[in-house]
């Protein structure tokens, strides 16, 4: 009776994590596509500003601005499609587990040092006196 509900909640938690992960990826990709559309519109605006409205017409500065923006877009795309694969939820979980294990080992060492320096048997004897 109890095992059925535990399995069900475990599955629900797993499904919930998968759903959250999927929603996060969807938001990431949506932001990337929005960034791309804004990049295209902004690039056209920069070209129009330089060539048609003659703002800074003596120099084609829009090329540098668009190149820099394209570089930022490539970094954003790299983060969404490449880095997320290597440093996603599983990577975060493994790193967290490593840190927790290190902390537990350090706590165990400190407890061992304290017990050797101040054994409980001596502390109890002092209190009784």
mmCIF file of N, CA and C in Angstrom:
data_model
loop_
_atom_site.group_PDB
_atom_site.id
_atom_site.type_symbol
_atom_site.label_atom_id
_atom_site.label_comp_id
_atom_site.label_asym_id
_atom_site.label_seq_id
_atom_site.Cartn_x
_atom_site.Cartn_y
_atom_site.Cartn_z
ATOM 1 N N UNK A 1 0.827 -1.189 0.000
ATOM 2 C CA UNK A 1 0.000 0.000 0.000
ATOM 3 C C UNK A 1 0.868 1.249 0.000
ATOM 4 N N UNK A 2 1.849 1.299 0.896
ATOM 5 C CA UNK A 2 2.708 2.481 0.959
ATOM 6 C C UNK A 2 3.664 2.529 -0.227
ATOM 7 N N UNK A 3 4.113 1.374 -0.691
ATOM 8 C CA UNK A 3 5.085 1.345 -1.782
ATOM 9 C C UNK A 3 4.501 1.909 -3.079
ATOM 10 N N UNK A 4 3.211 1.703 -3.298
ATOM 11 C CA UNK A 4 2.594 2.238 -4.511
ATOM 12 C C UNK A 4 2.637 3.759 -4.514
ATOM 13 N N UNK A 5 2.328 4.367 -3.388
ATOM 14 C CA UNK A 5 2.321 5.828 -3.333
ATOM 15 C C UNK A 5 3.737 6.380 -3.437
ATOM 16 N N UNK A 6 4.721 5.676 -2.863
ATOM 17 C CA UNK A 6 6.106 6.129 -2.970
ATOM 18 C C UNK A 6 6.586 6.076 -4.414
ATOM 19 N N UNK A 7 6.252 4.992 -5.116
ATOM 20 C CA UNK A 7 6.641 4.888 -6.510
ATOM 21 C C UNK A 7 5.979 5.987 -7.331
ATOM 22 N N UNK A 8 4.732 6.239 -7.030
ATOM 23 C CA UNK A 8 3.994 7.247 -7.785
ATOM 24 C C UNK A 8 4.608 8.634 -7.568
ATOM 25 N N UNK A 9 4.923 8.977 -6.329
ATOM 26 C CA UNK A 9 5.521 10.289 -6.075
ATOM 27 C C UNK A 9 6.911 10.372 -6.677
ATOM 28 N N UNK A 10 7.652 9.258 -6.667
ATOM 29 C CA UNK A 10 8.986 9.249 -7.265
ATOM 30 C C UNK A 10 8.879 9.493 -8.762
ATOM 31 N N UNK A 11 7.915 8.848 -9.405
ATOM 32 C CA UNK A 11 7.704 9.063 -10.826
ATOM 33 C C UNK A 11 7.235 10.485 -11.087
ATOM 34 N N UNK A 12 6.371 10.971 -10.229
ATOM 35 C CA UNK A 12 5.895 12.341 -10.391
ATOM 36 C C UNK A 12 7.045 13.328 -10.282
ATOM 37 N N UNK A 13 7.962 13.112 -9.338
ATOM 38 C CA UNK A 13 9.114 13.995 -9.199
ATOM 39 C C UNK A 13 10.003 13.922 -10.436
ATOM 40 N N UNK A 14 10.201 12.712 -10.943
ATOM 41 C CA UNK A 14 11.008 12.539 -12.145
ATOM 42 C C UNK A 14 10.360 13.231 -13.336
ATOM 43 N N UNK A 15 9.068 13.048 -13.481
ATOM 44 C CA UNK A 15 8.348 13.695 -14.577
ATOM 45 C C UNK A 15 8.368 15.203 -14.410
ATOM 46 N N UNK A 16 8.268 15.650 -13.182
ATOM 47 C CA UNK A 16 8.302 17.088 -12.903
ATOM 48 C C UNK A 16 9.665 17.683 -13.281
ATOM 49 N N UNK A 17 10.737 16.973 -12.942
ATOM 50 C CA UNK A 17 12.074 17.436 -13.306
ATOM 51 C C UNK A 17 12.244 17.477 -14.823
ATOM 52 N N UNK A 18 11.752 16.442 -15.505
ATOM 53 C CA UNK A 18 11.841 16.425 -16.971
ATOM 54 C C UNK A 18 11.046 17.565 -17.584
ATOM 55 N N UNK A 19 9.877 17.819 -17.028
ATOM 56 C CA UNK A 19 9.041 18.913 -17.522
ATOM 57 C C UNK A 19 9.710 20.263 -17.298
ATOM 58 N N UNK A 20 10.286 20.457 -16.112
ATOM 59 C CA UNK A 20 10.987 21.715 -15.831
ATOM 60 C C UNK A 20 12.181 21.895 -16.759
ATOM 61 N N UNK A 21 12.920 20.827 -16.993
ATOM 62 C CA UNK A 21 14.068 20.877 -17.892
ATOM 63 C C UNK A 21 13.628 21.231 -19.303
ATOM 64 N N UNK A 22 12.550 20.629 -19.755
ATOM 65 C CA UNK A 22 12.034 20.915 -21.101
ATOM 66 C C UNK A 22 11.573 22.362 -21.209
ATOM 67 N N UNK A 23 10.899 22.852 -20.176
ATOM 68 C CA UNK A 23 10.448 24.244 -20.196
ATOM 69 C C UNK A 23 11.620 25.212 -20.204
ATOM 70 N N UNK A 24 12.668 24.889 -19.452
ATOM 71 C CA UNK A 24 13.858 25.732 -19.419
ATOM 72 C C UNK A 24 14.521 25.782 -20.790
ATOM 73 N N UNK A 25 14.641 24.609 -21.455
ATOM 74 C CA UNK A 25 15.237 24.566 -22.792
ATOM 75 C C UNK A 25 14.396 25.337 -23.795
ATOM 76 N N UNK A 26 13.082 25.236 -23.682
ATOM 77 C CA UNK A 26 12.197 25.978 -24.583
ATOM 78 C C UNK A 26 12.404 27.475 -24.402
ATOM 79 N N UNK A 27 12.494 27.930 -23.155
ATOM 80 C CA UNK A 27 12.730 29.353 -22.900
ATOM 81 C C UNK A 27 14.072 29.798 -23.454
ATOM 82 N N UNK A 28 15.107 28.956 -23.291
ATOM 83 C CA UNK A 28 16.426 29.290 -23.824
ATOM 84 C C UNK A 28 16.375 29.460 -25.333
ATOM 85 N N UNK A 29 15.754 28.511 -26.020
ATOM 86 C CA UNK A 29 15.681 28.578 -27.473
ATOM 87 C C UNK A 29 14.814 29.749 -27.926
ATOM 88 N N UNK A 30 13.735 30.015 -27.204
ATOM 89 C CA UNK A 30 12.871 31.145 -27.556
ATOM 90 C C UNK A 30 13.644 32.460 -27.431
ATOM 91 N N UNK A 31 14.429 32.606 -26.358
ATOM 92 C CA UNK A 31 15.247 33.809 -26.200
ATOM 93 C C UNK A 31 16.275 33.928 -27.319
ATOM 94 N N UNK A 32 16.853 32.799 -27.730
ATOM 95 C CA UNK A 32 17.834 32.820 -28.812
ATOM 96 C C UNK A 32 17.173 33.261 -30.118
ATOM 97 N N UNK A 33 16.017 32.725 -30.433
ATOM 98 C CA UNK A 33 15.326 33.114 -31.662
ATOM 99 C C UNK A 33 14.909 34.582 -31.611
ATOM 100 N N UNK A 34 14.474 35.033 -30.446
ATOM 101 C CA UNK A 34 14.141 36.454 -30.284
ATOM 102 C C UNK A 34 15.385 37.309 -30.484
ATOM 103 N N UNK A 35 16.505 36.868 -29.931
ATOM 104 C CA UNK A 35 17.774 37.575 -30.108
ATOM 105 C C UNK A 35 18.116 37.665 -31.601
ATOM 106 N N UNK A 36 17.896 36.576 -32.338
ATOM 107 C CA UNK A 36 18.196 36.561 -33.764
ATOM 108 C C UNK A 36 17.328 37.572 -34.521
ATOM 109 N N UNK A 37 16.033 37.606 -34.218
ATOM 110 C CA UNK A 37 15.127 38.547 -34.899
ATOM 111 C C UNK A 37 15.526 39.991 -34.570
ATOM 112 N N UNK A 38 15.810 40.263 -33.304
ATOM 113 C CA UNK A 38 16.237 41.607 -32.905
ATOM 114 C C UNK A 38 17.559 41.957 -33.585
ATOM 115 N N UNK A 39 18.448 40.985 -33.709
ATOM 116 C CA UNK A 39 19.726 41.198 -34.395
ATOM 117 C C UNK A 39 19.491 41.595 -35.845
ATOM 118 N N UNK A 40 18.615 40.886 -36.543
ATOM 119 C CA UNK A 40 18.341 41.209 -37.944
ATOM 120 C C UNK A 40 17.732 42.600 -38.091
ATOM 121 N N UNK A 41 16.731 42.890 -37.271
ATOM 122 C CA UNK A 41 16.085 44.206 -37.341
ATOM 123 C C UNK A 41 17.077 45.306 -36.956
ATOM 124 N N UNK A 42 17.846 45.071 -35.918
ATOM 125 C CA UNK A 42 18.841 46.054 -35.483
ATOM 126 C C UNK A 42 19.919 46.277 -36.527
ATOM 127 N N UNK A 43 20.335 45.226 -37.209
ATOM 128 C CA UNK A 43 21.354 45.367 -38.257
ATOM 129 C C UNK A 43 20.835 46.223 -39.406
ATOM 130 N N UNK A 44 19.602 45.957 -39.819
ATOM 131 C CA UNK A 44 18.999 46.773 -40.880
ATOM 132 C C UNK A 44 18.897 48.225 -40.422
ATOM 133 N N UNK A 45 18.497 48.441 -39.182
ATOM 134 C CA UNK A 45 18.394 49.802 -38.641
ATOM 135 C C UNK A 45 19.753 50.499 -38.643
ATOM 136 N N UNK A 46 20.813 49.796 -38.242
ATOM 137 C CA UNK A 46 22.149 50.393 -38.223
ATOM 138 C C UNK A 46 22.611 50.760 -39.630
ATOM 139 N N UNK A 47 22.316 49.903 -40.598
ATOM 140 C CA UNK A 47 22.688 50.193 -41.985
ATOM 141 C C UNK A 47 21.922 51.414 -42.488
ATOM 142 N N UNK A 48 20.616 51.437 -42.210
ATOM 143 C CA UNK A 48 19.812 52.595 -42.615
ATOM 144 C C UNK A 48 20.293 53.879 -41.948
ATOM 145 N N UNK A 49 20.638 53.783 -40.696
ATOM 146 C CA UNK A 49 21.111 54.947 -39.951
ATOM 147 C C UNK A 49 22.393 55.499 -40.559
ATOM 148 N N UNK A 50 23.291 54.617 -40.967
ATOM 149 C CA UNK A 50 24.577 55.048 -41.515
ATOM 150 C C UNK A 50 24.473 55.487 -42.971
ATOM 151 N N UNK A 51 23.764 54.722 -43.784
ATOM 152 C CA UNK A 51 23.741 54.979 -45.226
ATOM 153 C C UNK A 51 22.635 55.946 -45.656
ATOM 154 N N UNK A 52 21.431 55.762 -45.143
ATOM 155 C CA UNK A 52 20.306 56.582 -45.590
ATOM 156 C C UNK A 52 20.229 57.894 -44.814
ATOM 157 N N UNK A 53 20.323 57.809 -43.484
ATOM 158 C CA UNK A 53 20.211 59.021 -42.658
ATOM 159 C C UNK A 53 21.546 59.745 -42.517
ATOM 160 N N UNK A 54 22.593 59.190 -43.074
ATOM 161 C CA UNK A 54 23.927 59.809 -43.122
ATOM 162 C C UNK A 54 24.509 60.115 -41.744
ATOM 163 N N UNK A 55 24.193 59.290 -40.752
ATOM 164 C CA UNK A 55 24.779 59.475 -39.425
ATOM 165 C C UNK A 55 26.155 58.834 -39.428
ATOM 166 N N UNK A 56 27.187 59.626 -39.280
ATOM 167 C CA UNK A 56 28.560 59.125 -39.358
ATOM 168 C C UNK A 56 28.872 58.606 -40.750
ATOM 169 N N UNK A 57 28.411 59.318 -41.786
ATOM 170 C CA UNK A 57 28.518 58.848 -43.168
ATOM 171 C C UNK A 57 29.954 58.755 -43.661
ATOM 172 N N UNK A 58 30.883 59.479 -43.037
ATOM 173 C CA UNK A 58 32.268 59.444 -43.513
ATOM 174 C C UNK A 58 32.945 58.100 -43.252
ATOM 175 N N UNK A 59 32.342 57.272 -42.411
ATOM 176 C CA UNK A 59 32.930 55.974 -42.062
ATOM 177 C C UNK A 59 31.827 54.934 -41.936
ATOM 178 N N UNK A 60 32.072 53.737 -42.435
ATOM 179 C CA UNK A 60 31.080 52.653 -42.353
ATOM 180 C C UNK A 60 31.188 51.943 -41.002
ATOM 181 N N UNK A 61 30.746 52.606 -39.950
ATOM 182 C CA UNK A 61 30.853 52.075 -38.591
ATOM 183 C C UNK A 61 29.873 50.942 -38.330
ATOM 184 N N UNK A 62 28.797 50.881 -39.132
ATOM 185 C CA UNK A 62 27.783 49.838 -38.914
ATOM 186 C C UNK A 62 28.370 48.435 -39.071
ATOM 187 N N UNK A 63 29.421 48.298 -39.894
ATOM 188 C CA UNK A 63 30.048 46.986 -40.092
ATOM 189 C C UNK A 63 30.604 46.469 -38.771
ATOM 190 N N UNK A 64 31.294 47.358 -38.040
ATOM 191 C CA UNK A 64 31.869 46.952 -36.758
ATOM 192 C C UNK A 64 30.788 46.649 -35.724
ATOM 193 N N UNK A 65 29.741 47.468 -35.725
ATOM 194 C CA UNK A 65 28.656 47.244 -34.763
ATOM 195 C C UNK A 65 27.956 45.911 -35.034
ATOM 196 N N UNK A 66 27.676 45.637 -36.307
ATOM 197 C CA UNK A 66 27.004 44.382 -36.665
ATOM 198 C C UNK A 66 27.918 43.190 -36.393
ATOM 199 N N UNK A 67 29.207 43.339 -36.670
ATOM 200 C CA UNK A 67 30.154 42.244 -36.407
ATOM 201 C C UNK A 67 30.213 41.925 -34.918
ATOM 202 N N UNK A 68 30.285 42.968 -34.098
ATOM 203 C CA UNK A 68 30.313 42.756 -32.645
ATOM 204 C C UNK A 68 29.032 42.097 -32.165
ATOM 205 N N UNK A 69 27.890 42.559 -32.676
ATOM 206 C CA UNK A 69 26.602 41.994 -32.293
ATOM 207 C C UNK A 69 26.488 40.543 -32.758
ATOM 208 N N UNK A 70 27.001 40.248 -33.957
ATOM 209 C CA UNK A 70 26.986 38.874 -34.465
ATOM 210 C C UNK A 70 27.843 37.977 -33.576
ATOM 211 N N UNK A 71 28.970 38.509 -33.119
ATOM 212 C CA UNK A 71 29.825 37.750 -32.200
ATOM 213 C C UNK A 71 29.067 37.418 -30.914
ATOM 214 N N UNK A 72 28.343 38.389 -30.377
ATOM 215 C CA UNK A 72 27.539 38.141 -29.172
ATOM 216 C C UNK A 72 26.445 37.109 -29.443
ATOM 217 N N UNK A 73 25.842 37.175 -30.627
ATOM 218 C CA UNK A 73 24.808 36.200 -30.982
ATOM 219 C C UNK A 73 25.399 34.786 -31.075
ATOM 220 N N UNK A 74 26.592 34.665 -31.673
ATOM 221 C CA UNK A 74 27.249 33.354 -31.780
ATOM 222 C C UNK A 74 27.551 32.804 -30.387
ATOM 223 N N UNK A 75 27.998 33.665 -29.471
ATOM 224 C CA UNK A 75 28.245 33.226 -28.094
ATOM 225 C C UNK A 75 26.949 32.739 -27.453
ATOM 226 N N UNK A 76 25.859 33.475 -27.685
ATOM 227 C CA UNK A 76 24.556 33.083 -27.142
ATOM 228 C C UNK A 76 24.134 31.721 -27.704
ATOM 229 N N UNK A 77 24.275 31.528 -29.021
ATOM 230 C CA UNK A 77 23.904 30.252 -29.647
ATOM 231 C C UNK A 77 24.788 29.119 -29.128
ATOM 232 N N UNK A 78 26.078 29.391 -28.977
ATOM 233 C CA UNK A 78 26.999 28.390 -28.438
ATOM 234 C C UNK A 78 26.565 27.975 -27.036
ATOM 235 N N UNK A 79 26.176 28.955 -26.236
ATOM 236 C CA UNK A 79 25.727 28.675 -24.867
ATOM 237 C C UNK A 79 24.471 27.816 -24.863
ATOM 238 N N UNK A 80 23.542 28.091 -25.758
ATOM 239 C CA UNK A 80 22.279 27.352 -25.778
ATOM 240 C C UNK A 80 22.461 25.929 -26.317
ATOM 241 N N UNK A 81 23.218 25.788 -27.401
ATOM 242 C CA UNK A 81 23.271 24.482 -28.066
ATOM 243 C C UNK A 81 24.463 23.621 -27.667
ATOM 244 N N UNK A 82 25.578 24.210 -27.290
ATOM 245 C CA UNK A 82 26.771 23.419 -26.999
ATOM 246 C C UNK A 82 27.031 23.327 -25.500
ATOM 247 N N UNK A 83 27.159 24.469 -24.858
ATOM 248 C CA UNK A 83 27.499 24.479 -23.433
ATOM 249 C C UNK A 83 26.422 23.791 -22.602
ATOM 250 N N UNK A 84 25.191 23.971 -22.981
ATOM 251 C CA UNK A 84 24.095 23.362 -22.223
ATOM 252 C C UNK A 84 24.201 21.844 -22.231
ATOM 253 N N UNK A 85 24.708 21.278 -23.327
ATOM 254 C CA UNK A 85 24.863 19.832 -23.400
ATOM 255 C C UNK A 85 25.920 19.335 -22.422
ATOM 256 N N UNK A 86 27.020 20.091 -22.295
ATOM 257 C CA UNK A 86 28.112 19.664 -21.426
ATOM 258 C C UNK A 86 27.902 20.098 -19.984
ATOM 259 N N UNK A 87 27.321 21.252 -19.796
ATOM 260 C CA UNK A 87 27.172 21.798 -18.443
ATOM 261 C C UNK A 87 25.707 21.979 -18.098
ATOM 262 N N UNK A 88 24.932 20.974 -18.348
ATOM 263 C CA UNK A 88 23.505 21.031 -18.060
ATOM 264 C C UNK A 88 23.198 20.591 -16.633
ATOM 265 N N UNK A 89 21.994 20.115 -16.449
ATOM 266 C CA UNK A 89 21.535 19.695 -15.119
ATOM 267 C C UNK A 89 22.371 18.536 -14.569
ATOM 268 N N UNK A 90 22.716 17.586 -15.427
ATOM 269 C CA UNK A 90 23.509 16.443 -14.956
ATOM 270 C C UNK A 90 24.881 16.889 -14.475
ATOM 271 N N UNK A 91 25.509 17.794 -15.214
ATOM 272 C CA UNK A 91 26.818 18.312 -14.818
ATOM 273 C C UNK A 91 26.719 19.058 -13.490
ATOM 274 N N UNK A 92 25.682 19.890 -13.344
ATOM 275 C CA UNK A 92 25.478 20.617 -12.085
ATOM 276 C C UNK A 92 25.291 19.641 -10.924
ATOM 277 N N UNK A 93 24.504 18.593 -11.151
ATOM 278 C CA UNK A 93 24.241 17.608 -10.101
ATOM 279 C C UNK A 93 25.534 16.901 -9.689
ATOM 280 N N UNK A 94 26.361 16.519 -10.676
ATOM 281 C CA UNK A 94 27.628 15.849 -10.363
ATOM 282 C C UNK A 94 28.567 16.775 -9.595
ATOM 283 N N UNK A 95 28.629 18.035 -9.992
ATOM 284 C CA UNK A 95 29.489 18.989 -9.296
ATOM 285 C C UNK A 95 29.008 19.196 -7.862
ATOM 286 N N UNK A 96 27.699 19.289 -7.700
ATOM 287 C CA UNK A 96 27.128 19.459 -6.357
ATOM 288 C C UNK A 96 27.445 18.251 -5.490
ATOM 289 N N UNK A 97 27.308 17.046 -6.057
ATOM 290 C CA UNK A 97 27.615 15.827 -5.305
ATOM 291 C C UNK A 97 29.081 15.766 -4.913
ATOM 292 N N UNK A 98 29.978 16.192 -5.818
ATOM 293 C CA UNK A 98 31.405 16.223 -5.492
ATOM 294 C C UNK A 98 31.685 17.174 -4.338
ATOM 295 N N UNK A 99 31.084 18.356 -4.387
ATOM 296 C CA UNK A 99 31.309 19.329 -3.326
ATOM 297 C C UNK A 99 30.761 18.839 -1.993
ATOM 298 N N UNK A 100 29.599 18.221 -2.016
ATOM 299 C CA UNK A 100 29.013 17.688 -0.786
ATOM 300 C C UNK A 100 29.897 16.583 -0.226
ATOM 301 N N UNK A 101 30.419 15.732 -1.090
ATOM 302 C CA UNK A 101 31.302 14.653 -0.629
ATOM 303 C C UNK A 101 32.568 15.222 -0.002
ATOM 304 N N UNK A 102 33.138 16.259 -0.630
ATOM 305 C CA UNK A 102 34.326 16.902 -0.058
ATOM 306 C C UNK A 102 34.020 17.508 1.311
ATOM 307 N N UNK A 103 32.863 18.171 1.408
ATOM 308 C CA UNK A 103 32.484 18.784 2.687
ATOM 309 C C UNK A 103 32.272 17.708 3.756
ATOM 310 N N UNK A 104 31.628 16.613 3.398
ATOM 311 C CA UNK A 104 31.418 15.542 4.368
ATOM 312 C C UNK A 104 32.736 14.946 4.825
ATOM 313 N N UNK A 105 33.667 14.770 3.880
ATOM 314 C CA UNK A 105 34.983 14.236 4.238
ATOM 315 C C UNK A 105 35.704 15.196 5.177
ATOM 316 N N UNK A 106 35.630 16.469 4.906
ATOM 317 C CA UNK A 106 36.290 17.471 5.763
ATOM 318 C C UNK A 106 35.650 17.501 7.153
ATOM 319 N N UNK A 107 34.333 17.403 7.217
ATOM 320 C CA UNK A 107 33.642 17.361 8.513
ATOM 321 C C UNK A 107 34.052 16.120 9.291
ATOM 322 N N UNK A 108 34.161 14.981 8.602
ATOM 323 C CA UNK A 108 34.581 13.740 9.264
ATOM 324 C C UNK A 108 36.003 13.881 9.813
ATOM 325 N N UNK A 109 36.896 14.526 9.039
ATOM 326 C CA UNK A 109 38.257 14.761 9.517
ATOM 327 C C UNK A 109 38.260 15.643 10.761
ATOM 328 N N UNK A 110 37.475 16.700 10.729
ATOM 329 C CA UNK A 110 37.418 17.602 11.879
ATOM 330 C C UNK A 110 36.857 16.891 13.105
ATOM 331 N N UNK A 111 35.830 16.072 12.912
ATOM 332 C CA UNK A 111 35.268 15.327 14.034
ATOM 333 C C UNK A 111 36.288 14.354 14.601
ATOM 334 N N UNK A 112 37.046 13.731 13.742
ATOM 335 C CA UNK A 112 38.075 12.798 14.183
ATOM 336 C C UNK A 112 39.135 13.530 15.012
ATOM 337 N N UNK A 113 39.556 14.709 14.525
ATOM 338 C CA UNK A 113 40.533 15.512 15.261
ATOM 339 C C UNK A 113 39.996 15.918 16.632
ATOM 340 N N UNK A 114 38.762 16.337 16.674
ATOM 341 C CA UNK A 114 38.162 16.766 17.938
ATOM 342 C C UNK A 114 38.068 15.588 18.902
ATOM 343 N N UNK A 115 37.667 14.421 18.399
ATOM 344 C CA UNK A 115 37.540 13.255 19.268
ATOM 345 C C UNK A 115 38.892 12.788 19.796
ATOM 346 N N UNK A 116 39.960 12.942 19.020
ATOM 347 C CA UNK A 116 41.279 12.537 19.511
ATOM 348 C C UNK A 116 41.814 13.555 20.505
ATOM 349 N N UNK A 117 41.546 14.829 20.264
ATOM 350 C CA UNK A 117 42.025 15.870 21.180
ATOM 351 C C UNK A 117 41.194 15.932 22.457
ATOM 352 N N UNK A 118 39.912 15.731 22.326
ATOM 353 C CA UNK A 118 39.009 15.823 23.470
ATOM 354 C C UNK A 118 38.099 14.605 23.506
ATOM 355 N N UNK A 119 38.563 13.480 24.001
ATOM 356 C CA UNK A 119 37.712 12.279 24.048
ATOM 357 C C UNK A 119 36.499 12.498 24.944
ATOM 358 N N UNK A 120 35.407 11.884 24.579
ATOM 359 C CA UNK A 120 34.163 12.045 25.334
ATOM 360 C C UNK A 120 34.272 11.470 26.738
ATOM 361 N N UNK A 121 35.048 10.424 26.908
ATOM 362 C CA UNK A 121 35.167 9.806 28.223
ATOM 363 C C UNK A 121 35.794 10.777 29.223
ATOM 364 N N UNK A 122 36.776 11.565 28.815
ATOM 365 C CA UNK A 122 37.406 12.533 29.722
ATOM 366 C C UNK A 122 36.459 13.684 30.020
ATOM 367 N N UNK A 123 35.704 14.111 29.061
ATOM 368 C CA UNK A 123 34.767 15.225 29.279
ATOM 369 C C UNK A 123 33.691 14.798 30.265
ATOM 370 N N UNK A 124 33.173 13.578 30.118
ATOM 371 C CA UNK A 124 32.146 13.090 31.023
ATOM 372 C C UNK A 124 32.693 12.942 32.447
ATOM 373 N N UNK A 125 33.949 12.513 32.598
ATOM 374 C CA UNK A 125 34.533 12.357 33.921
ATOM 375 C C UNK A 125 34.691 13.709 34.604
ATOM 376 N N UNK A 126 35.056 14.723 33.855
ATOM 377 C CA UNK A 126 35.221 16.067 34.437
ATOM 378 C C UNK A 126 33.883 16.613 34.908
ATOM 379 N N UNK A 127 32.810 16.345 34.177
ATOM 380 C CA UNK A 127 31.514 16.839 34.571
ATOM 381 C C UNK A 127 31.028 16.166 35.845
ATOM 382 N N UNK A 128 31.350 14.885 36.006
ATOM 383 C CA UNK A 128 30.904 14.137 37.177
ATOM 384 C C UNK A 128 31.611 14.597 38.440
ATOM 385 N N UNK A 129 32.844 15.077 38.309
ATOM 386 C CA UNK A 129 33.588 15.495 39.480
ATOM 387 C C UNK A 129 33.006 16.767 39.988
#
